[in-house]
XYZ file of C-alpha atoms in Angstrom:
787
model
C 0.000 0.000 0.000
C 1.383 3.414 -1.012
C 2.321 5.877 1.739
C 1.384 9.285 0.324
C 2.325 11.616 3.177
C 4.896 11.547 5.997
C 5.286 14.140 8.767
C 8.761 15.637 9.138
C 9.142 14.112 12.598
C 8.555 10.668 11.056
C 11.582 10.847 8.733
C 15.357 11.172 9.036
C 18.426 11.089 6.789
C 17.803 7.410 6.166
C 14.669 8.384 4.219
C 16.195 10.286 1.280
C 14.702 7.762 -1.143
C 11.260 8.277 0.413
C 11.075 12.072 0.765
C 14.201 13.480 -0.915
C 17.278 15.034 0.601
C 15.756 18.353 1.672
C 12.763 16.892 3.500
C 14.824 14.062 5.027
C 17.187 16.683 6.417
C 14.316 18.706 7.916
C 13.046 15.556 9.618
C 16.529 14.704 10.855
C 16.877 18.110 12.507
C 13.379 18.146 14.015
C 13.898 14.652 15.455
C 17.461 15.029 16.714
C 18.456 18.681 17.113
C 15.432 20.468 18.572
C 16.674 19.768 22.092
C 20.111 21.124 21.171
C 18.734 24.518 20.174
C 18.041 24.151 16.449
C 14.568 25.515 15.647
C 12.887 24.092 12.520
C 9.249 24.850 11.540
C 7.079 21.723 11.322
C 5.235 20.249 8.381
C 4.860 17.169 6.187
C 6.061 15.766 2.886
C 4.537 13.877 -0.002
C 6.498 10.703 -0.748
C 8.549 9.663 -3.753
C 6.121 6.755 -4.199
C 3.259 9.269 -4.403
C 5.143 11.131 -7.158
C 5.785 7.920 -9.100
C 2.133 6.963 -8.800
C 1.172 10.394 -10.123
C 3.422 9.951 -13.190
C 2.148 6.461 -13.915
C -1.502 7.376 -13.211
C -2.225 8.131 -16.897
C 1.008 6.883 -18.532
C 2.767 10.194 -18.191
C 6.126 8.615 -17.251
C 6.394 6.804 -20.613
C 5.804 9.985 -22.625
C 8.341 11.911 -20.542
C 11.037 9.264 -20.927
C 10.569 9.148 -24.697
C 10.853 12.927 -24.952
C 14.060 12.988 -22.864
C 15.638 10.077 -24.739
C 15.306 12.082 -27.967
C 16.778 15.286 -26.459
C 20.268 16.746 -26.975
C 20.671 19.050 -23.953
C 23.418 21.037 -25.717
C 20.755 22.284 -28.161
C 19.328 25.137 -26.074
C 16.196 25.654 -28.176
C 15.366 21.943 -28.159
C 15.939 21.852 -24.388
C 13.574 24.794 -23.853
C 10.854 23.311 -26.067
C 11.082 19.811 -24.551
C 11.023 21.117 -20.975
C 7.981 23.300 -21.644
C 6.126 20.391 -23.278
C 6.780 18.011 -20.362
C 5.775 20.615 -17.761
C 2.578 21.267 -19.688
C 1.690 17.561 -19.506
C 2.203 17.590 -15.717
C 0.110 20.744 -15.174
C -2.777 19.114 -17.045
C -2.561 15.708 -15.333
C -4.880 15.047 -12.367
C -3.498 14.013 -8.980
C -4.497 10.455 -7.990
C -7.554 10.733 -5.686
C -5.813 8.889 -2.828
C -2.847 11.311 -2.936
C -5.117 14.371 -2.969
C -7.122 13.034 -0.046
C -3.980 12.334 2.012
C -2.695 15.878 1.410
C -6.058 17.429 2.343
C -6.129 15.487 5.602
C -2.525 16.344 6.569
C -2.931 20.013 5.694
C -6.077 20.230 7.810
C -4.138 18.826 10.761
C -1.266 21.307 10.172
C -3.716 24.233 10.053
C -5.229 23.235 13.403
C -8.195 25.520 12.729
C -6.145 28.458 11.402
C -7.524 28.724 7.889
C -5.262 31.706 7.017
C -2.074 29.861 7.957
C 0.577 30.303 5.262
C 2.968 27.534 4.214
C 5.992 27.115 2.005
C 5.766 24.353 -0.592
C 9.257 23.214 -1.540
C 10.724 20.591 -3.804
C 12.936 17.790 -2.495
C 14.506 15.437 -5.020
C 15.640 11.918 -4.102
C 19.038 12.537 -5.733
C 19.254 16.065 -4.363
C 21.720 17.467 -1.840
C 23.849 14.339 -1.784
C 27.494 14.699 -0.734
C 28.731 14.301 -4.319
C 26.342 16.646 -6.144
C 24.605 19.957 -5.526
C 21.110 20.316 -6.923
C 20.771 23.776 -5.411
C 17.920 25.672 -6.992
C 17.077 23.055 -9.546
C 13.413 22.818 -8.502
C 10.732 25.228 -7.345
C 9.832 26.817 -4.026
C 6.468 28.518 -3.422
C 6.075 30.853 -0.436
C 3.000 32.242 1.352
C 0.648 29.587 0.052
C -2.754 29.794 1.792
C -5.646 27.316 1.429
C -5.737 23.664 0.375
C -6.559 24.363 -3.278
C -3.473 26.553 -3.616
C -1.388 23.917 -1.813
C -2.506 21.205 -4.283
C -1.732 23.540 -7.193
C 1.722 24.231 -5.742
C 2.440 20.501 -5.319
C 1.682 19.878 -8.998
C 3.911 22.841 -9.895
C 6.703 21.414 -7.733
C 6.360 18.066 -9.512
C 6.612 19.825 -12.874
C 9.753 21.655 -11.762
C 11.716 18.418 -11.901
C 11.668 19.115 -15.631
C 12.792 22.735 -15.619
C 15.327 23.332 -18.377
C 18.078 23.803 -15.785
C 17.141 20.605 -13.932
C 17.098 18.482 -17.093
C 20.476 19.854 -18.210
C 21.998 19.574 -14.742
C 21.062 15.913 -14.371
C 22.453 15.184 -17.812
C 25.758 16.915 -17.069
C 26.056 15.213 -13.668
C 25.244 11.774 -15.116
C 21.999 11.198 -13.201
C 19.315 9.016 -14.792
C 16.165 11.163 -15.194
C 13.953 8.155 -14.559
C 15.622 7.340 -11.223
C 15.094 10.781 -9.692
C 11.779 11.275 -7.901
C 10.306 14.339 -6.240
C 8.781 14.983 -2.827
C 6.888 18.175 -1.967
C 7.526 19.564 1.507
C 4.700 21.586 3.058
C 6.187 23.647 5.905
C 4.773 26.359 8.167
C 5.957 29.762 6.935
C 8.337 31.821 9.027
C 7.184 35.462 8.933
C 10.503 36.778 7.667
C 8.712 39.220 5.356
C 8.705 41.616 8.339
C 12.223 40.662 9.452
C 15.149 39.087 7.575
C 16.440 35.828 6.147
C 19.359 34.388 4.239
C 21.851 31.598 3.767
C 24.860 30.431 5.764
C 27.699 28.012 5.121
C 29.867 26.319 7.744
C 32.992 27.185 5.759
C 34.216 30.060 3.618
C 32.648 29.513 0.208
C 35.624 30.953 -1.690
C 38.656 29.401 0.018
C 37.140 26.386 1.755
C 38.572 27.608 5.099
C 36.574 25.581 7.614
C 37.070 27.548 10.838
C 34.374 30.106 10.052
C 30.636 30.249 9.508
C 29.710 32.521 6.595
C 26.311 34.187 7.103
C 24.374 36.257 4.555
C 21.243 38.241 5.384
C 18.720 40.549 3.758
C 15.261 41.884 4.528
C 12.125 39.911 3.728
C 11.714 36.381 2.443
C 14.881 34.445 1.641
C 14.303 33.847 -2.056
C 15.884 37.198 -2.992
C 19.171 36.048 -1.443
C 18.939 32.532 -2.861
C 18.064 33.770 -6.344
C 20.734 36.458 -6.328
C 18.234 39.294 -6.746
C 19.744 41.253 -3.872
C 23.234 42.036 -2.560
C 22.979 40.889 1.085
C 24.850 41.738 4.259
C 27.709 39.313 4.933
C 29.287 38.156 8.186
C 32.195 35.820 8.994
C 31.991 34.155 12.412
C 34.922 32.315 14.008
C 33.988 28.844 15.264
C 36.645 28.668 17.976
C 35.545 31.957 19.519
C 31.897 30.888 19.398
C 32.732 27.726 21.313
C 34.822 29.718 23.810
C 31.998 32.282 24.286
C 34.222 35.115 23.077
C 33.205 37.814 20.557
C 33.223 35.806 17.333
C 32.316 38.055 14.386
C 35.459 38.552 12.342
C 34.070 40.650 9.513
C 30.963 42.502 8.405
C 30.124 43.691 4.896
C 27.100 45.958 4.499
C 25.031 44.884 1.484
C 22.864 47.137 -0.677
C 19.654 45.215 0.196
C 17.769 47.264 -2.406
C 14.633 45.101 -2.537
C 12.775 42.657 -0.337
C 10.238 39.927 -1.042
C 7.007 40.130 0.970
C 3.597 38.447 1.079
C 1.018 39.327 -1.523
C -2.599 39.458 -0.350
C -3.445 37.120 -3.234
C -1.876 33.920 -1.858
C -2.362 31.870 -5.042
C 0.485 30.028 -6.763
C 2.478 32.428 -8.914
C 1.031 35.519 -7.181
C 1.696 34.797 -3.514
C 4.706 37.097 -3.121
C 5.904 40.412 -4.495
C 9.064 42.511 -4.267
C 9.261 45.997 -2.791
C 11.985 48.617 -2.520
C 13.693 48.808 0.881
C 13.664 52.213 2.600
C 17.004 54.008 2.391
C 17.328 54.164 6.190
C 16.996 50.390 6.482
C 19.541 49.823 3.733
C 22.111 51.760 5.758
C 21.973 49.382 8.742
C 22.713 45.685 9.057
C 19.682 43.398 8.802
C 20.862 41.354 11.808
C 22.340 42.328 15.157
C 25.689 40.871 16.207
C 23.889 38.730 18.789
C 21.597 37.302 16.097
C 24.528 36.565 13.797
C 26.265 34.619 16.556
C 23.016 32.817 17.489
C 22.602 31.685 13.878
C 26.221 30.559 13.711
C 25.723 28.483 16.871
C 22.813 26.685 15.237
C 24.975 26.140 12.154
C 27.722 24.598 14.309
C 25.265 22.208 15.955
C 23.992 21.139 12.528
C 27.519 20.686 11.145
C 28.609 18.628 14.132
C 25.526 16.419 13.838
C 26.038 15.749 10.134
C 29.825 15.539 10.402
C 30.445 17.612 7.288
C 30.279 21.220 6.006
C 26.711 22.410 5.503
C 24.733 24.869 3.360
C 21.839 26.201 5.474
C 18.880 28.493 4.818
C 17.469 30.441 7.771
C 14.712 32.942 8.504
C 13.845 35.329 11.331
C 10.174 35.581 12.263
C 9.055 39.194 12.580
C 6.220 38.174 14.921
C 8.031 36.118 17.563
C 11.549 37.457 16.779
C 12.935 33.893 16.731
C 15.539 32.512 14.325
C 14.572 29.373 12.410
C 16.375 26.919 10.148
C 14.272 26.169 7.065
C 16.718 24.012 5.079
C 20.091 22.299 5.521
C 22.044 20.401 2.898
C 25.666 19.248 2.540
C 28.058 21.755 0.994
C 29.307 20.062 -2.151
C 31.951 22.250 -3.821
C 34.735 23.384 -1.485
C 34.458 20.347 0.798
C 35.404 18.134 -2.187
C 38.473 20.180 -3.117
C 41.862 18.500 -2.775
C 43.458 20.604 -0.045
C 46.930 19.225 -0.788
C 47.016 20.825 -4.231
C 47.354 24.609 -4.411
C 46.042 26.264 -7.561
C 47.044 29.899 -7.926
C 45.961 32.342 -10.605
C 48.270 35.349 -10.989
C 47.724 38.354 -13.262
C 50.931 39.219 -15.112
C 49.773 42.666 -16.245
C 47.213 45.288 -15.264
C 44.537 47.125 -17.180
C 41.711 49.604 -16.816
C 39.027 48.441 -14.373
C 35.652 48.580 -16.118
C 33.442 47.236 -13.309
C 33.914 45.522 -9.956
C 31.813 43.431 -7.576
C 32.007 40.409 -5.268
C 34.391 37.694 -6.430
C 33.289 34.078 -6.700
C 36.175 31.607 -6.581
C 39.814 32.598 -7.080
C 40.279 32.061 -10.804
C 40.765 34.348 -13.796
C 38.978 34.124 -17.141
C 38.961 36.188 -20.313
C 36.938 36.388 -23.485
C 34.471 38.485 -25.458
C 31.540 40.038 -23.627
C 28.091 38.661 -24.354
C 25.394 40.767 -22.703
C 22.245 38.684 -22.182
C 19.093 40.543 -21.137
C 16.676 37.608 -20.909
C 16.518 33.812 -20.937
C 15.293 33.936 -24.542
C 18.723 35.248 -25.612
C 20.762 32.574 -23.809
C 21.569 30.685 -26.988
C 23.676 33.665 -28.178
C 26.412 32.738 -25.682
C 29.261 30.974 -27.460
C 32.055 28.825 -26.030
C 34.571 31.060 -24.218
C 32.337 34.158 -23.992
C 32.103 36.250 -20.827
C 28.426 36.061 -19.883
C 27.127 39.426 -18.616
C 23.596 39.705 -17.221
C 21.502 41.551 -14.683
C 21.137 38.347 -12.688
C 22.266 34.859 -13.711
C 19.546 32.396 -12.838
C 20.189 28.679 -12.373
C 17.919 28.284 -15.422
C 20.954 29.417 -17.374
C 23.214 26.568 -16.235
C 23.340 25.047 -19.763
C 25.114 28.175 -21.100
C 27.041 28.981 -17.921
C 29.226 25.960 -18.591
C 30.191 27.414 -21.980
C 31.355 30.699 -20.477
C 34.892 31.746 -19.612
C 33.477 33.921 -16.807
C 30.213 35.393 -15.518
C 29.470 38.990 -14.514
C 26.172 40.174 -12.988
C 24.596 43.393 -11.747
C 22.923 41.686 -8.795
C 23.562 38.770 -6.467
C 25.611 37.787 -3.460
C 28.118 35.037 -2.775
C 25.535 32.498 -1.636
C 23.029 32.825 -4.480
C 22.309 29.763 -6.630
C 24.170 31.205 -9.600
C 27.309 31.627 -7.454
C 27.013 28.033 -6.243
C 26.747 26.733 -9.811
C 29.642 28.947 -10.973
C 31.849 27.469 -8.241
C 30.803 23.957 -9.111
C 31.590 24.535 -12.798
C 34.931 26.149 -11.871
C 34.034 29.417 -13.604
C 35.137 32.787 -12.174
C 32.173 35.061 -11.490
C 31.898 38.660 -10.329
C 28.443 39.331 -8.893
C 26.660 42.408 -7.561
C 28.431 44.891 -9.877
C 25.242 47.012 -10.178
C 26.100 48.466 -13.610
C 27.847 45.696 -15.580
C 25.180 45.483 -18.308
C 25.515 49.251 -18.857
C 29.303 49.527 -18.807
C 30.256 46.374 -20.729
C 29.403 46.032 -24.424
C 28.944 43.057 -26.703
C 32.129 41.804 -28.345
C 34.442 43.712 -25.988
C 37.551 41.785 -24.898
C 37.770 41.653 -21.096
C 39.580 39.810 -18.317
C 37.610 38.777 -15.238
C 39.798 38.394 -12.150
C 38.630 36.790 -8.908
C 42.226 36.226 -7.766
C 42.646 39.470 -5.803
C 40.417 38.982 -2.766
C 36.779 39.721 -1.934
C 36.528 42.238 -4.753
C 36.387 40.859 -8.273
C 37.511 43.048 -11.177
C 36.605 43.177 -14.862
C 39.569 44.623 -16.761
C 39.583 46.026 -20.270
C 41.411 43.761 -22.736
C 42.682 40.198 -22.718
C 45.362 40.322 -20.012
C 48.054 37.715 -19.560
C 47.913 35.534 -16.448
C 49.631 32.485 -14.964
C 48.131 29.357 -13.432
C 50.425 27.647 -10.941
C 49.732 24.322 -9.301
C 51.757 22.917 -6.428
C 51.419 19.932 -4.148
C 51.814 21.005 -0.524
C 51.533 17.665 1.253
C 55.292 16.954 1.320
C 57.245 20.195 1.637
C 60.990 19.740 2.219
C 62.389 20.784 5.608
C 64.259 24.074 5.968
C 66.480 25.265 8.845
C 64.383 28.407 9.337
C 60.738 29.455 9.145
C 59.001 30.801 6.072
C 56.295 33.284 6.984
C 54.159 35.500 4.771
C 53.528 39.187 4.188
C 49.723 39.467 4.179
C 48.243 42.921 4.017
C 44.817 42.137 2.620
C 42.436 40.368 5.051
C 40.308 39.470 1.997
C 42.943 36.906 1.041
C 43.777 35.582 4.510
C 41.603 32.462 4.253
C 43.191 31.654 0.883
C 46.771 32.280 1.955
C 46.585 30.290 5.192
C 46.420 27.110 3.071
C 49.940 27.739 1.724
C 52.815 26.163 3.669
C 53.752 28.778 6.262
C 54.749 29.505 9.850
C 52.451 32.494 10.227
C 52.438 36.134 9.153
C 55.692 38.027 9.440
C 54.157 41.316 8.323
C 50.531 42.445 8.352
C 50.335 46.122 7.395
C 47.742 48.075 9.337
C 47.747 50.801 6.681
C 46.439 48.304 4.142
C 43.414 47.697 6.372
C 42.961 51.453 6.884
C 43.176 52.127 3.159
C 40.999 49.253 1.921
C 38.444 48.751 4.693
C 38.176 52.262 6.175
C 39.350 54.838 3.633
C 38.860 57.803 5.987
C 41.512 59.737 7.914
C 41.193 58.959 11.656
C 41.158 62.685 12.479
C 38.133 63.123 10.200
C 36.305 60.483 12.235
C 37.400 61.900 15.576
C 36.222 65.334 14.447
C 33.209 64.200 12.429
C 30.811 66.878 13.737
C 33.094 69.719 12.641
C 33.877 68.364 9.154
C 33.158 70.629 6.176
C 29.705 70.030 4.693
C 31.191 68.822 1.396
C 33.140 66.046 3.199
C 30.632 64.903 5.827
C 28.171 63.044 3.487
C 30.996 60.963 2.017
C 32.158 59.943 5.486
C 28.548 59.287 6.522
C 28.154 56.771 3.678
C 31.375 55.015 4.691
C 30.368 54.513 8.310
C 26.872 53.190 7.491
C 25.919 50.225 9.660
C 28.207 51.170 12.551
C 27.197 52.982 15.737
C 29.420 56.015 15.165
C 32.475 57.340 13.294
C 35.043 56.384 15.939
C 33.461 52.964 16.515
C 33.574 52.432 12.747
C 37.337 53.058 12.701
C 38.080 50.814 15.669
C 35.675 48.047 14.609
C 37.049 47.935 11.070
C 40.597 47.668 12.406
C 39.426 44.866 14.710
C 37.776 43.081 11.772
C 40.881 43.249 9.608
C 43.305 42.188 12.358
C 41.080 39.438 13.765
C 40.466 37.973 10.305
C 44.224 37.591 9.852
C 44.658 36.262 13.392
C 41.857 33.707 13.003
C 43.038 32.547 9.579
C 46.519 31.687 10.869
C 45.664 30.763 14.467
C 47.594 29.689 16.513
C 50.646 30.724 14.454
C 52.132 34.142 15.173
C 50.746 37.122 13.258
C 52.994 40.184 13.495
C 50.876 43.287 12.907
C 52.758 46.468 12.059
C 51.229 49.648 13.415
C 50.266 52.182 10.742
C 53.172 53.450 8.663
C 51.469 55.883 6.281
C 53.551 58.831 5.165
C 51.910 62.274 5.259
C 51.157 62.235 1.514
C 49.493 58.807 1.877
C 47.414 59.888 4.864
C 46.421 62.987 2.874
C 44.876 60.741 0.198
C 42.362 59.323 2.673
C 38.936 60.990 2.840
C 39.381 64.192 4.870
C 43.124 63.658 5.005
C 44.164 66.977 3.447
C 42.486 68.781 6.323
C 44.972 67.349 8.810
C 48.239 66.433 7.075
C 51.317 68.638 6.668
C 52.863 69.324 3.260
C 56.321 67.706 3.250
C 59.073 67.893 0.649
C 60.120 64.299 1.317
C 57.397 62.376 3.163
C 59.454 59.168 3.005
C 61.831 60.762 5.538
C 59.247 62.845 7.363
C 56.314 62.453 9.744
C 55.942 58.680 9.913
C 56.273 55.670 12.208
C 57.206 56.114 15.847
C 57.502 59.893 15.491
C 53.773 60.055 14.707
C 52.699 57.912 17.645
C 54.453 60.019 20.254
C 53.414 63.321 18.664
C 50.630 65.216 20.483
C 49.026 65.893 17.082
C 48.537 62.194 16.312
C 48.290 60.614 19.748
C 44.475 60.435 19.729
C 44.630 58.555 16.396
C 47.253 56.196 17.768
C 44.999 55.501 20.755
C 42.373 54.110 18.341
C 44.903 51.662 16.922
C 45.783 50.582 20.448
C 42.099 50.167 21.321
C 41.643 47.843 18.318
C 44.754 45.798 19.146
C 43.626 45.450 22.756
C 40.177 44.181 21.721
C 41.637 41.618 19.305
C 44.050 40.245 21.895
C 42.200 40.607 25.198
C 38.498 40.295 24.286
C 38.608 38.091 21.203
C 41.500 36.055 22.572
C 43.780 36.183 19.544
C 46.994 36.288 21.555
C 48.916 35.101 18.489
C 48.897 38.765 17.410
C 52.182 40.523 18.075
C 52.795 44.248 17.604
C 55.476 45.691 15.347
C 56.641 49.305 15.609
C 57.986 50.842 12.380
C 60.536 53.552 11.680
C 62.045 54.075 15.120
C 64.775 56.669 14.630
C 66.361 56.796 18.101
C 66.600 54.704 21.230
C 64.743 57.511 22.999
C 61.823 57.135 20.559
C 61.840 53.397 21.208
C 61.528 53.989 24.931
C 58.680 56.504 24.492
C 56.639 54.274 22.146
C 56.910 51.251 24.427
C 55.787 53.426 27.350
C 52.879 54.858 25.327
C 51.720 51.368 24.332
C 51.734 50.339 27.999
C 49.678 53.424 28.918
C 47.118 52.248 26.348
C 46.851 48.760 27.833
C 49.434 47.049 25.630
C 52.251 46.353 28.058
C 55.088 44.223 26.773
C 54.962 40.751 28.317
C 51.431 41.155 29.674
C 49.071 38.474 28.332
C 52.130 37.146 26.423
C 52.364 40.330 24.328
C 55.520 40.550 22.239
C 56.718 43.856 20.789
C 58.824 43.660 17.633
C 60.722 46.584 16.116
C 61.232 47.165 12.425
C 64.955 47.224 11.786
C 64.959 49.497 8.747
C 67.371 52.336 9.450
C 71.150 51.912 9.523
C 70.996 53.298 13.082
C 68.789 50.339 14.089
C 71.362 47.793 12.943
C 74.370 49.720 14.252
C 72.827 50.236 17.717
C 70.975 46.930 17.657
C 71.846 45.943 21.211
C 70.499 49.205 22.633
C 67.228 49.056 20.674
C 66.723 45.424 21.683
C 66.601 46.420 25.335
C 63.066 47.694 24.629
C 61.788 45.015 22.232
C 61.414 41.256 21.886
C 63.131 41.144 18.534
C 63.647 42.681 15.112
C 61.951 42.339 11.775
C 64.191 43.713 9.062
C 62.531 46.070 6.570
C 64.941 45.586 3.701
C 63.293 48.183 1.441
C 63.917 51.161 3.705
C 67.221 49.744 4.960
C 68.525 49.587 1.390
C 67.175 53.029 0.524
C 68.687 54.717 3.555
C 72.009 52.865 3.504
C 72.692 53.525 -0.172
C 71.128 56.993 -0.258
C 68.549 55.987 -2.875
C 65.003 57.131 -3.486
C 63.387 53.760 -3.999
C 60.602 55.389 -6.040
C 63.020 56.914 -8.553
C 63.238 55.092 -11.861
C 66.474 56.888 -12.796
C 68.572 55.139 -10.137
C 66.455 52.007 -9.753
C 69.280 49.851 -11.150
C 71.339 50.606 -8.010
C 68.665 49.357 -5.618
C 69.832 45.914 -4.476
C 69.393 44.415 -1.009
C 72.428 42.184 -1.670
C 74.854 45.119 -1.576
C 77.803 44.468 0.773
C 76.916 47.399 3.023
C 73.387 46.032 3.523
C 74.705 42.552 4.246
C 77.133 43.957 6.847
C 74.286 45.743 8.652
C 72.117 42.627 8.484
C 74.870 40.482 9.909
C 75.236 42.907 12.814
C 71.474 42.841 13.519
C 71.288 39.040 13.317
C 74.248 38.615 15.655
C 72.804 41.090 18.184
C 69.475 39.248 18.273
C 71.196 35.885 18.617
C 73.320 37.212 21.462
C 70.242 38.542 23.261
C 68.227 35.373 22.544
C 65.585 37.369 20.685
C 63.634 36.942 17.456
C 65.118 38.092 14.150
C 63.198 37.915 10.898
C 62.943 39.830 7.647
C 59.759 41.097 6.022
C 61.033 43.298 3.188
C 60.639 42.660 -0.521
C 64.205 41.384 -0.985
C 63.795 37.650 -0.222
C 60.675 37.506 -2.417
C 62.538 39.038 -5.359
C 65.889 37.286 -4.833
C 65.868 33.655 -3.659
C 69.697 33.797 -3.389
C 69.291 36.614 -0.849
C 66.875 34.385 1.094
C 69.537 31.669 1.048
C 72.172 34.109 2.385
C 69.801 34.965 5.246
C 69.159 31.287 5.924
C 72.879 30.538 5.983
C 73.484 33.407 8.420
C 71.019 32.076 10.963
C 67.977 34.324 10.579
C 64.901 32.891 12.359
C 62.386 33.574 9.615
C 61.916 35.038 6.179
C 58.518 36.562 5.435
C 57.643 36.348 1.752
C 54.907 37.598 -0.522
C 52.419 34.722 -0.882
C 53.025 34.341 -4.624
C 56.705 33.577 -4.029
C 56.387 31.184 -1.061
C 56.344 27.934 -3.024
C 59.101 28.826 -5.502
C 61.428 30.196 -2.808
C 60.780 27.216 -0.534
C 61.787 24.728 -3.216
C 64.788 26.851 -4.264
C 66.120 26.934 -0.696
C 65.592 23.214 -0.208
C 67.512 22.407 -3.403
C 71.059 23.029 -2.183
């Protein structure tokens, strides 16, 4: 006897063949995780047997199989026509009376007298969401369905969606037999997120595969806008270790545009049950979740991941009525968790070009080709092999042509939308959420799409040259010293941590200030008195944060803690800001506060700034951020580096000032490192070391100042060489002084990255570590091992 309906609490992950992966997972969580704090709305599912009975009821399965057997899915027009014909047959076919009766009875029980209760009707395929394939977005979801007649209509529509063009093509490309895949419809109580927020979260970083974070996306209204890629959501990275230790755990926040939201339509019929509205400007300027809610969601994600024993892709919703957070779907993550972590693939641009548009990067690859702007699904067949597909929003319906493309660029969408998931699975670089790509890029234009430079993806004019390097990292040869990395950009931290390394020898705070903040600290400290022409620009920058000063400190904390978490527990040496006056002047509001200097390279920079009364309030903000990262978030692997210390007296004053600001050397294991970058530092090494726990050699400035060169001058560039005998003599003196004092000595300048023989000289002379640019780590490592 056929079982037509099963309640979620009657099924578990062992029932994928009965109710599909999505519904089996809902049942698994309701049955096993409710007591652990995972909240899942209840409901029921039609069975795979019910679906098969529906297809065989009037011989529909035979007609469908014949149509698919005759189909070439690479022929886009034939695919479209065949899919439409099959779906039409399903819409017209009656449900078996026994199935309809079972659904009516179950829905009546779910309503419990509330005739206006809204439900979601979702598809759940028996081959869906398995560990070796992602069927994300292949079938339909209907939201805000009210009344049994609309529910029955939605179930038939869900059944038909198994034969969407994208689903037919996807199964063909993945090698799944159409006939062996069945569909279950899940009928689940709606979460009232139309008056709150919703989104998607992954229990790893979707771009790098780094598994020590939960990646949360959020936007206002129902979750389909995020899933479909119709909106650019807020993004949050949450550190798992800090969550488990009950420490502040949010590493990063990115404020999304959140331009539209999906809400209920009063007409709750299939196809008309929801509508999109513009989001008020005020709401767009604040995050759609509080920090506490982000961490609460991440805790639920951790419980789910631990239960399933694998990385997960989870949809969530906040109910605007009861203010609770609910999990509405959970499936295995199927792209990054399958990646071979022992093989490093690196894409490196060899030249630069004009940036035409930019957005959020998907993956870390680079692609190039001719632009093909596609305005609607009807024009999909215009995309040729190797084209760069440009669209307002790539829908999973377009999967058949996405696989032809060298890259994908969209106006809308976030990193967890279905199109991004499919792009990752196909190994295609994609830049999403550009806002104006379809306006700025033109058909036939040669472009290069780069996702290899961090969170921001760039579309460059022209076909630029790039390298693809692949290395195996599972058996790196031993070296007598440590290879660390120079990592300025927190965007790339999760990527770079996978390279062989002993931590970060140089993290530049000015990179974080420039990229993540962009405003002079004085302009934030004096926000209320800023000129009227500057204030609106600063106001836009600080959107989402409680105030201008909090914005500065919190963004510093985000950048530093991202680096610290990525490399934990290895040491991460963070250099305090070393902007020159001309560089500070280029920040928003900077010209209001910076002096005009003839030679900024030798002027108001480094330690001299920190101890100056004019800059001390700005320096206090840096100290506040460092203190939060180390003492509140617990990232005690962060060490502090002080740049450009001209005299021993300056060294003493800076160390004292740091202690006054709660960063006392030795307290909570704090190590203070000094940049050894002036000849005076190397000559008086023993005296400077009395105030610090070691040196990190800045070979760029040391070379410039020893040889009397302007390192930015092209005329004398041929004389700039860190291997000059005078430089080597100073280095030898610094190394010997550190060894004598039993203190750390490393180098973080450009020299070892550019000259592997220089790295070998340093290794032979007993330096503790060499910090290299990430793109030279592998080559230098193998060079040094090959004596």
